[in-house]
Short mmCIF file of C-alpha atoms in Angstrom, two decimals:
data_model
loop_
_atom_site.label_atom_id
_atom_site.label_comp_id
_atom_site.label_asym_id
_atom_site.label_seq_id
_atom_site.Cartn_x
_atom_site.Cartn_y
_atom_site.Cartn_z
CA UNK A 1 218.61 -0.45 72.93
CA UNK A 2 216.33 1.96 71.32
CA UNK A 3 215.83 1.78 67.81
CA UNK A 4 214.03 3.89 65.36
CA UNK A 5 213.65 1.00 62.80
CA UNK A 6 213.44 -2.92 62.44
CA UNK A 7 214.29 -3.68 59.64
CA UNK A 8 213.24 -7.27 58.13
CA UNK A 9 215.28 -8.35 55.41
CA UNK A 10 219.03 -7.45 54.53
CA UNK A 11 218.74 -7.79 50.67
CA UNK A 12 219.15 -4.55 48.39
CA UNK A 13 216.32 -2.57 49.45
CA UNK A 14 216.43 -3.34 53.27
CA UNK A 15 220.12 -2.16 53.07
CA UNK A 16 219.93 0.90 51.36
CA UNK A 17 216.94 2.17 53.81
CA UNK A 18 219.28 1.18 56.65
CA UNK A 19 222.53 3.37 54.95
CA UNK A 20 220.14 6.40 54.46
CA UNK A 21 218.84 6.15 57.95
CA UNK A 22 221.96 5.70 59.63
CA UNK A 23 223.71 8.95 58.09
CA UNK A 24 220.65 10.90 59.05
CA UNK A 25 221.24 9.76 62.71
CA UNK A 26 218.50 7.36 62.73
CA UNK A 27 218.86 3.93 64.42
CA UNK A 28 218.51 0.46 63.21
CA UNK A 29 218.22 -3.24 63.86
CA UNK A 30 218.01 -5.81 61.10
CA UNK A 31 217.18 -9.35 60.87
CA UNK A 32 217.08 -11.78 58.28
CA UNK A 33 215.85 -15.46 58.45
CA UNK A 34 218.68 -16.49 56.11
CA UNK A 35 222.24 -17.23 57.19
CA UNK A 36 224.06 -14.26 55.69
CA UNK A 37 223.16 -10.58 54.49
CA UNK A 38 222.12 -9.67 50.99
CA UNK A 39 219.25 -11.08 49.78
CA UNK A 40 219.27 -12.49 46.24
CA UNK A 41 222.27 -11.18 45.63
CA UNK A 42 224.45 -12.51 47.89
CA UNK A 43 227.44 -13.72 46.41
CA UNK A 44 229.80 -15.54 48.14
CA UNK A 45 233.64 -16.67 47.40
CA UNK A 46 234.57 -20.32 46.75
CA UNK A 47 238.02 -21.37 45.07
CA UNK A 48 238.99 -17.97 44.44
CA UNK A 49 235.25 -17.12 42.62
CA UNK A 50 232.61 -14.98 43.53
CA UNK A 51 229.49 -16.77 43.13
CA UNK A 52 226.26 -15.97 42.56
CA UNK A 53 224.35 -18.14 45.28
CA UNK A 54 220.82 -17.24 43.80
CA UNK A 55 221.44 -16.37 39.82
CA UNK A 56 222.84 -13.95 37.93
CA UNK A 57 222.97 -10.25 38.66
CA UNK A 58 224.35 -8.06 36.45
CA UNK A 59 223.84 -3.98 37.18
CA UNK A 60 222.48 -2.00 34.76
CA UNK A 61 221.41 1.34 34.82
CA UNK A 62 220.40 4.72 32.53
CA UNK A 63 220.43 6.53 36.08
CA UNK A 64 223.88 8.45 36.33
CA UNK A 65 222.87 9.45 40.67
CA UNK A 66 221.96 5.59 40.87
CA UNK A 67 225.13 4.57 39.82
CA UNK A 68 227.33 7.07 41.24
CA UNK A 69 225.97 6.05 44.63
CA UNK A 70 226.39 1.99 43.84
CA UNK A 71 229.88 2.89 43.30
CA UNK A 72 230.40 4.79 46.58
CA UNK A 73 230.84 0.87 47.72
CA UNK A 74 231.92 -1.18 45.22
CA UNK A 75 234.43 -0.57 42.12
CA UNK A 76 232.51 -2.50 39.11
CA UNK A 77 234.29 -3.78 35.83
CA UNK A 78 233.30 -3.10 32.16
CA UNK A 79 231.19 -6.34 32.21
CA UNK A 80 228.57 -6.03 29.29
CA UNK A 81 225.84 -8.91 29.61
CA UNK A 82 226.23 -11.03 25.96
CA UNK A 83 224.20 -13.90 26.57
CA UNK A 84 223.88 -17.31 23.88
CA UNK A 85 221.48 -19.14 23.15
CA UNK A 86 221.74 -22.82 23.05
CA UNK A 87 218.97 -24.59 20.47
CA UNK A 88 219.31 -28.79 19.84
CA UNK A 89 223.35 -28.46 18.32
CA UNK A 90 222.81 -24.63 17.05
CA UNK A 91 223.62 -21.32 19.18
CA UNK A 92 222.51 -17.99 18.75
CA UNK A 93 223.54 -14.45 20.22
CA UNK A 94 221.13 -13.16 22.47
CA UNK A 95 219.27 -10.34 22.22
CA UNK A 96 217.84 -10.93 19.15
CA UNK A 97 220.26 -9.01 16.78
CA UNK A 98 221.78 -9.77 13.21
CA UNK A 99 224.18 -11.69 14.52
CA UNK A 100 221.17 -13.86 15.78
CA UNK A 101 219.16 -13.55 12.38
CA UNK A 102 222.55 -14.00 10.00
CA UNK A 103 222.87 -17.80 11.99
CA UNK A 104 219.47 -18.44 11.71
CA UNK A 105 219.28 -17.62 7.88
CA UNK A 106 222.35 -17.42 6.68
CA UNK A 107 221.81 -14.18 5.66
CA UNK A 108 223.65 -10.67 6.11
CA UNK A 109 221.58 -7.39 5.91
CA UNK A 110 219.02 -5.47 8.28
CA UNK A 111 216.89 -5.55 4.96
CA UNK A 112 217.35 -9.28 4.68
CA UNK A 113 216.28 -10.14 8.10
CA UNK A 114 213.50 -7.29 8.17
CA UNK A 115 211.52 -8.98 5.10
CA UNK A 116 211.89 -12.38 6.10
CA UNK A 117 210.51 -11.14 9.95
CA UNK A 118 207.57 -9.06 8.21
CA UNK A 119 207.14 -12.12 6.19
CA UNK A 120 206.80 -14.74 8.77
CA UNK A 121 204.37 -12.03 10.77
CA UNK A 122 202.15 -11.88 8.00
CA UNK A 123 202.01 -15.32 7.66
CA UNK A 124 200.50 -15.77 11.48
CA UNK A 125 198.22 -13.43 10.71
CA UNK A 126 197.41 -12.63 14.22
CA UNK A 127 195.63 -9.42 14.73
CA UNK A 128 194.68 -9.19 18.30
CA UNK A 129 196.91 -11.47 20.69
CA UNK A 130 195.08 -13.09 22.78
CA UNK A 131 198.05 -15.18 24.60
CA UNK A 132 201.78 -15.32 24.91
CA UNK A 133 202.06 -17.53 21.49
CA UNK A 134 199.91 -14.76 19.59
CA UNK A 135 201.97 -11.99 20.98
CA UNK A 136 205.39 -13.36 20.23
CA UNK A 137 204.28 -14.08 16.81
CA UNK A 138 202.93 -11.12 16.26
CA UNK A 139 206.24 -9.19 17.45
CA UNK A 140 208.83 -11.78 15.92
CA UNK A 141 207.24 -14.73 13.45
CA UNK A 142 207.63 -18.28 14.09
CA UNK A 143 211.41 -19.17 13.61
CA UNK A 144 212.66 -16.66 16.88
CA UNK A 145 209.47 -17.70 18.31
CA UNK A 146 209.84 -21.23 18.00
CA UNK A 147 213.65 -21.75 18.77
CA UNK A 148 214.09 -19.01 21.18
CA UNK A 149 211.24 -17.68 22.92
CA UNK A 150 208.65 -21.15 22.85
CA UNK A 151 210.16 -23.64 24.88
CA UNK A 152 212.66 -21.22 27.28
CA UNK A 153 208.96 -19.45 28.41
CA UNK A 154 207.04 -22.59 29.04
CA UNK A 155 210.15 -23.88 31.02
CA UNK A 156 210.15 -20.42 32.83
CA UNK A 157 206.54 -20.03 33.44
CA UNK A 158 205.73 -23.98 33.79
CA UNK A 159 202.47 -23.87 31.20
CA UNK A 160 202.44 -23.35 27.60
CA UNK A 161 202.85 -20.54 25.97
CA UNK A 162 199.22 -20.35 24.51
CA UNK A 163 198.02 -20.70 28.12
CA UNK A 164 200.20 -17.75 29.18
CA UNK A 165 198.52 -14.24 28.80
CA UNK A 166 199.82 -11.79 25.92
CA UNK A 167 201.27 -8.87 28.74
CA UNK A 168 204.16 -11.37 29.90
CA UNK A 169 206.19 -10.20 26.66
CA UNK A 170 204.63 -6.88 25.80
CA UNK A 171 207.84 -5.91 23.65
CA UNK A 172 210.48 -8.61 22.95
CA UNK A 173 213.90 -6.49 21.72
CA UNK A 174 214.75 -6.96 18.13
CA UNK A 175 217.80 -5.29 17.09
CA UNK A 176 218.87 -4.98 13.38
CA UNK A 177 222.32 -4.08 13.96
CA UNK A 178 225.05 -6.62 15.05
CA UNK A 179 225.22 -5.75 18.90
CA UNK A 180 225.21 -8.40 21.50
CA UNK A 181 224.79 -6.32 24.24
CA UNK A 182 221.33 -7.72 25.81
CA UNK A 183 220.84 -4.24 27.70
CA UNK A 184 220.88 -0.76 26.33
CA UNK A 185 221.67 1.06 30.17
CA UNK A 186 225.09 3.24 29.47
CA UNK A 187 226.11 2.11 32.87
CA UNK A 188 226.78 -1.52 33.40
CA UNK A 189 229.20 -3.91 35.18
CA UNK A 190 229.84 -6.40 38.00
CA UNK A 191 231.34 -5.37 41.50
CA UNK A 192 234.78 -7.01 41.59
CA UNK A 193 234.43 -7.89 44.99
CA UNK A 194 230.97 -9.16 44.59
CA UNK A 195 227.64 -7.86 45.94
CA UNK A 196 227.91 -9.20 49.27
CA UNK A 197 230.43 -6.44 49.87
CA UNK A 198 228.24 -3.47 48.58
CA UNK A 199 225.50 -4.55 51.25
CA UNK A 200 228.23 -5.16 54.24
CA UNK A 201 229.31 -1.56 53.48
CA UNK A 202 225.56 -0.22 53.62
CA UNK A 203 225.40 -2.34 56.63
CA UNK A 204 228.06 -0.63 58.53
CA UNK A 205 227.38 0.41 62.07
CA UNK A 206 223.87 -1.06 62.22
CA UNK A 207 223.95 -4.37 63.76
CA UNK A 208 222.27 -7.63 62.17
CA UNK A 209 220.65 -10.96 63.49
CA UNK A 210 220.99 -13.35 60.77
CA UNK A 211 218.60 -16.81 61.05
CA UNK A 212 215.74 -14.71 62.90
CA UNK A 213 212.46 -14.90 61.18
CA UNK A 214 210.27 -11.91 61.57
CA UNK A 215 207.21 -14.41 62.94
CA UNK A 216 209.82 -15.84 65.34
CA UNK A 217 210.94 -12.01 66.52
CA UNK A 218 207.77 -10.63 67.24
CA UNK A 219 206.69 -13.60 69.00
CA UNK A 220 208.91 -12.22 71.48
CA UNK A 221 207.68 -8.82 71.18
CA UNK A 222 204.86 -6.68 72.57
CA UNK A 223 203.13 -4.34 69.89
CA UNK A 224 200.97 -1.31 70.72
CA UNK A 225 202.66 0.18 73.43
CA UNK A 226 200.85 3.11 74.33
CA UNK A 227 201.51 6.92 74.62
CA UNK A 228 204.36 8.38 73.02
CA UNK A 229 206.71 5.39 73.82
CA UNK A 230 208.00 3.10 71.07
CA UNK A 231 205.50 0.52 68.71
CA UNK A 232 206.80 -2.39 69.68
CA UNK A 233 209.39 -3.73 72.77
CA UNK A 234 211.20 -7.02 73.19
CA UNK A 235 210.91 -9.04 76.15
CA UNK A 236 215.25 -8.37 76.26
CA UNK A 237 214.22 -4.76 76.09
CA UNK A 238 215.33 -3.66 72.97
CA UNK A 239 212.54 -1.42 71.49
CA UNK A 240 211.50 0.10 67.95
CA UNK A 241 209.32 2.71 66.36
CA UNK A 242 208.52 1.89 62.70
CA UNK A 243 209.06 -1.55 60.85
CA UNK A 244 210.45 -1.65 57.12
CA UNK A 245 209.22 -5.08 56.08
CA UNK A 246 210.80 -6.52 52.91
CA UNK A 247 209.45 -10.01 53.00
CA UNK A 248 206.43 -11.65 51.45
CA UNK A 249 203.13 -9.06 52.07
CA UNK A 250 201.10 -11.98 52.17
CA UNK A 251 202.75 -13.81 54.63
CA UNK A 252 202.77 -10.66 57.22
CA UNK A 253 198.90 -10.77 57.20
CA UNK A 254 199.11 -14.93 57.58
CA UNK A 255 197.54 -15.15 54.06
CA UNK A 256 194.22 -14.14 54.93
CA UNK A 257 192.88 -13.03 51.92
CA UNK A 258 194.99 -15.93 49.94
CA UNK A 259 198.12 -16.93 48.55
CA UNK A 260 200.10 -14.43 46.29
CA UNK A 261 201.46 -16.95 43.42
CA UNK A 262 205.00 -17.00 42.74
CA UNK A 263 207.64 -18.92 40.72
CA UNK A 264 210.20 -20.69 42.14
CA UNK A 265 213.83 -21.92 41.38
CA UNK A 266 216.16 -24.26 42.04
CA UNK A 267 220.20 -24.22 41.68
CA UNK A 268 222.23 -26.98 40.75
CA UNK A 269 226.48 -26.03 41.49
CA UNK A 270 229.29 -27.44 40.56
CA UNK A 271 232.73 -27.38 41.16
CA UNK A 272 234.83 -28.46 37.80
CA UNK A 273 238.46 -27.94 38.97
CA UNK A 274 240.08 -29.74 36.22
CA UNK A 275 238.18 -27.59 33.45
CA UNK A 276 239.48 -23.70 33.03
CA UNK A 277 236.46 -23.02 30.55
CA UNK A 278 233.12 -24.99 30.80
CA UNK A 279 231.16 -22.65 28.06
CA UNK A 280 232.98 -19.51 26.96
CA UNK A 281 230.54 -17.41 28.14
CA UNK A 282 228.94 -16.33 31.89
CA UNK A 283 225.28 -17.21 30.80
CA UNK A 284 224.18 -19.42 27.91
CA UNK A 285 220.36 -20.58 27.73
CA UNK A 286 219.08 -23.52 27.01
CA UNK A 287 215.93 -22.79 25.30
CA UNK A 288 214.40 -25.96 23.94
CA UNK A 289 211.47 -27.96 26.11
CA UNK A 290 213.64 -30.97 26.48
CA UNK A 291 216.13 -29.86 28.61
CA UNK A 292 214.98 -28.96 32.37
CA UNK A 293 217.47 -25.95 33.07
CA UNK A 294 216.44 -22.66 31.89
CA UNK A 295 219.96 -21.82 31.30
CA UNK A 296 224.22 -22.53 32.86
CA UNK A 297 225.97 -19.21 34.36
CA UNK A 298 229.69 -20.15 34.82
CA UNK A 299 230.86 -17.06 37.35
CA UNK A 300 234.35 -17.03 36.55
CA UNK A 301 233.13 -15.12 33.39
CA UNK A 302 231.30 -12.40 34.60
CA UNK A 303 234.99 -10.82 36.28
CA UNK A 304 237.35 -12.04 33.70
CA UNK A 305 238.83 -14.73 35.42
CA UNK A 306 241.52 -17.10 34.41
CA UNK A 307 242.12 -18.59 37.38
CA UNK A 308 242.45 -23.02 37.41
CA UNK A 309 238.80 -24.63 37.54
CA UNK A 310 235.59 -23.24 37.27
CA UNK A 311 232.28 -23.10 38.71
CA UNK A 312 228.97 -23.50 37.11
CA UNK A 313 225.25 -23.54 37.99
CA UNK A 314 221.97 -24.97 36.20
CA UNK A 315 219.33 -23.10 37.15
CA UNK A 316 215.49 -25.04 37.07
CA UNK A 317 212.56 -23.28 37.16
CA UNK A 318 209.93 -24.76 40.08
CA UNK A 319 206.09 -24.11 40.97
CA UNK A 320 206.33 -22.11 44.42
CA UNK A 321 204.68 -23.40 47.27
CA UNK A 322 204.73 -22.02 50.64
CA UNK A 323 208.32 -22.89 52.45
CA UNK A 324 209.83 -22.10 49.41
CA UNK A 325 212.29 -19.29 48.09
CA UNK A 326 209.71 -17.17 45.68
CA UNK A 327 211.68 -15.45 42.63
CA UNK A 328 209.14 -13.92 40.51
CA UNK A 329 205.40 -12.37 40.99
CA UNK A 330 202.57 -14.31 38.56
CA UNK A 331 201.64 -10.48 37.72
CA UNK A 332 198.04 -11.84 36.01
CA UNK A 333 194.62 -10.18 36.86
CA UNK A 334 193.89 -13.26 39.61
CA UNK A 335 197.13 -11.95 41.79
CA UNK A 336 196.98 -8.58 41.06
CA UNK A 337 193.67 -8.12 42.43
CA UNK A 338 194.54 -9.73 45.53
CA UNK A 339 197.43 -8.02 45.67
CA UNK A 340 195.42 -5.14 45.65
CA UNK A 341 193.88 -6.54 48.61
CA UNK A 342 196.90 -6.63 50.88
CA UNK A 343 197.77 -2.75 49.91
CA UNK A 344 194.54 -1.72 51.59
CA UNK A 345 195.70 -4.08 54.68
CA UNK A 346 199.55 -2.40 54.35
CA UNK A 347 197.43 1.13 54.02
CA UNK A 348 196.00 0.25 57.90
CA UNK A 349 198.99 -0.49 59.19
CA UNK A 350 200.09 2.24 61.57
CA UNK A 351 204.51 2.81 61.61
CA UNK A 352 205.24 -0.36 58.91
CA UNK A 353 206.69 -0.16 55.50
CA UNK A 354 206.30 -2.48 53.23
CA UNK A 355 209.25 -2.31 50.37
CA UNK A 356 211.32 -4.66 47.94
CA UNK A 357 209.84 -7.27 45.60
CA UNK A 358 208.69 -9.36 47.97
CA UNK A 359 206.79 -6.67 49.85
CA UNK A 360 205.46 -4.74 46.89
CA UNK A 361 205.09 -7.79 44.79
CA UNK A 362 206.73 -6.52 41.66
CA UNK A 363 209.82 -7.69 39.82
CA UNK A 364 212.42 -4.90 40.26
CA UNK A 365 216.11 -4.44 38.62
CA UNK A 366 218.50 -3.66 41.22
CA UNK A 367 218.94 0.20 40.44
CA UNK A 368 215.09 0.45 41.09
CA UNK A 369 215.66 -1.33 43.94
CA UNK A 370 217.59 1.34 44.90
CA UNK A 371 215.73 4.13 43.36
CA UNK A 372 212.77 3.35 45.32
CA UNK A 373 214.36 2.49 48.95
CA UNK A 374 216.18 6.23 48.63
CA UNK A 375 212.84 7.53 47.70
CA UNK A 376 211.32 5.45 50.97
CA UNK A 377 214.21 6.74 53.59
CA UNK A 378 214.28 10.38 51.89
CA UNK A 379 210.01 10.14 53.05
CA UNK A 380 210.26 9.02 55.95
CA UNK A 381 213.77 11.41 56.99
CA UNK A 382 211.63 14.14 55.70
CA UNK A 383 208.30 13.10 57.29
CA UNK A 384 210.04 13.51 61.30
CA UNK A 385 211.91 16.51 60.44
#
């Protein structure tokens, strides 16, 4: 076969590209070094629940185009994302609202909670944040800070707060009205089905090698062909124009100018089928020091269900090392430089795309996710017309 595209990586953005291509009679081969399609959010079925294999994903956009075309392939709920809090035996509402502020003081007015807030800022007196700590308590004073933001970042991040720089919480979203719903997108909800479904749809038509790694592929493949003939050929004979790589940019150039630094996580499931309701709510945090998970998601939640048992997963933050699963870019001057670095590389590279988090190193929600691989295909449909 003759393909216009390889594309590496099945997840959100790889899919999308692959849709867009194939309806403007474009041609397409995937791979993916995992075992199944989707990327991060793959979710996958078990005892009658759709779970989410690598954390929770709930869609959210302000985009009406973005999520008319989600729901060409999915039909979503009325899910709205209401996350606790969990801190030593009390529990708060998440994002910070009144409902958060009336537990924590046992108060009831914006004007209450907007003194005491003020108060507590004034009483930090930080002027010009120099770290994480300074920033939150410049934004929020030290009883949020201290309960809900302190020991849930160092968890996340894996070094204290005051060792943190100030841009990792630039804004943190204090509401004085009593709304738990954690985003403000008017379009939000959970496929039914799960997301595993949206990305089969994309997928369609174009055909898929699951547990090939793109070092192991073009191993087999001979790159620079020359004339007008295709980039790169396999020794089977299939052949293909352009690359769309949505893995690690680092890792495509072998790390030569250095390791991009990620964080990492691990997932801990479990299967409780003598328990209908393990925590009342799909995600609850855990935000003091002392406890290792981050937070519990219990997926039954997130599409209503009411079905016997549940399922639940701890989530851990980990350091990243090479081998494993990266999650989120350590956006600090050190990797953004070299970051920086690998763009000029990517900028060399003649018929390869580099897209997705992974390959643009940035942490994206999914409807920029697909906001920027429509933007991609519509480039490169436009570019060969």
């Amino acid at each position: 076969m003759k393909y216009d595209y390889l594309i590496v990586g099945t997840g959100l953005f790889g899919a999308v590209f692959a849709y867009e291509m194939k309806k403007a009679g474009r041609t397409c081969l995937c791979i993916d070094k995992r075992q199944h399609v989707g990327g991060n959010i793959y979710t996958e079925e078990q005892n009658g629940i759709q779970v989410h294999k690598y954390g929770a994903h709930i869609f959210h956009t302000s985009n009406k185009k973005i999520w008319e075309y989600v729901n060409q392939f999915a039909e979503f709920n009325n899910y709205i994302n209401s996350p606790m809090a969990v801190y030593k035996d009390e529990i708060y509402n998440l994002p910070f609202n009144m409902n958060t502020f009336s537990r924590m003081w046992n108060i009831r007015t914006p004007e209450e909670a907007h003194e005491i807030i003020e108060q507590q800022k004034r009483e930090c007196q930080v002027q010009d944040p120099q770290n994480l700590e300074e920033q939150a308590l410049s934004l929020v004073g030290r009883d949020v800070y201290e309960k809900l933001v302190k020991g849930y970042t160092e968890k996340q991040w894996g070094r204290e707060c005051r060792d943190l720089p100030a841009f990792i919480i630039k804004r943190l979203p204090v509401r004085f009205t009593y709304d738990n719903n954690y985003f403000t997108d008017p379009y939000q909800g959970i496929p039914k089905d799960g997301y595993t479904a949206i990305i089969e749809k994309l997928l369609e038509g174009t055909p898929v090698r699951l547990g090939v790694s793109y070092r192991e592929f073009v191993r087999e493949s001979v790159k620079g062909a020359v004339g007008e003939g295709p980039a790169w050929q396999t020794e089977d004979g299939d052949s293909f124009g352009k690359i769309l790589y949505t893995g690690m940019i680092d890792a495509y150039f072998d790390y030569c100018l250095g390791t991009l630094g990620w964080r990492s996580l691990r997932f801990e499931e479990e299967y409780l089928p003598d328990c209908n309701n393990y925590q009342g709510n799909a995600v609850v945090n855990y935000t003091e020091a002392e406890i290792p998970y981050t937070r519990i998601i219990e997926h039954k939640h997130f599409v209503f269900g009411t079905g016997k048992g549940t399922i639940v997963t701890r989530e851990y933050p980990a350091e990243w090392k090479q081998g494993d699963e990266p999650y989120y870019p350590i956006n600090d001057d050190r990797n953004n430089k070299l970051f920086a670095g690998y763009q000029k590389l990517a900028e060399q590279e003649k018929n390869v795309l580099f897209g997705g988090r992974l390959g643009q190193y940035r942490y994206y929600d999914m409807d920029k996710v697909i906001e920027a691989a429509l933007e991609m295909a519509a480039s490169e449909i436009n570019s060969s017309c």
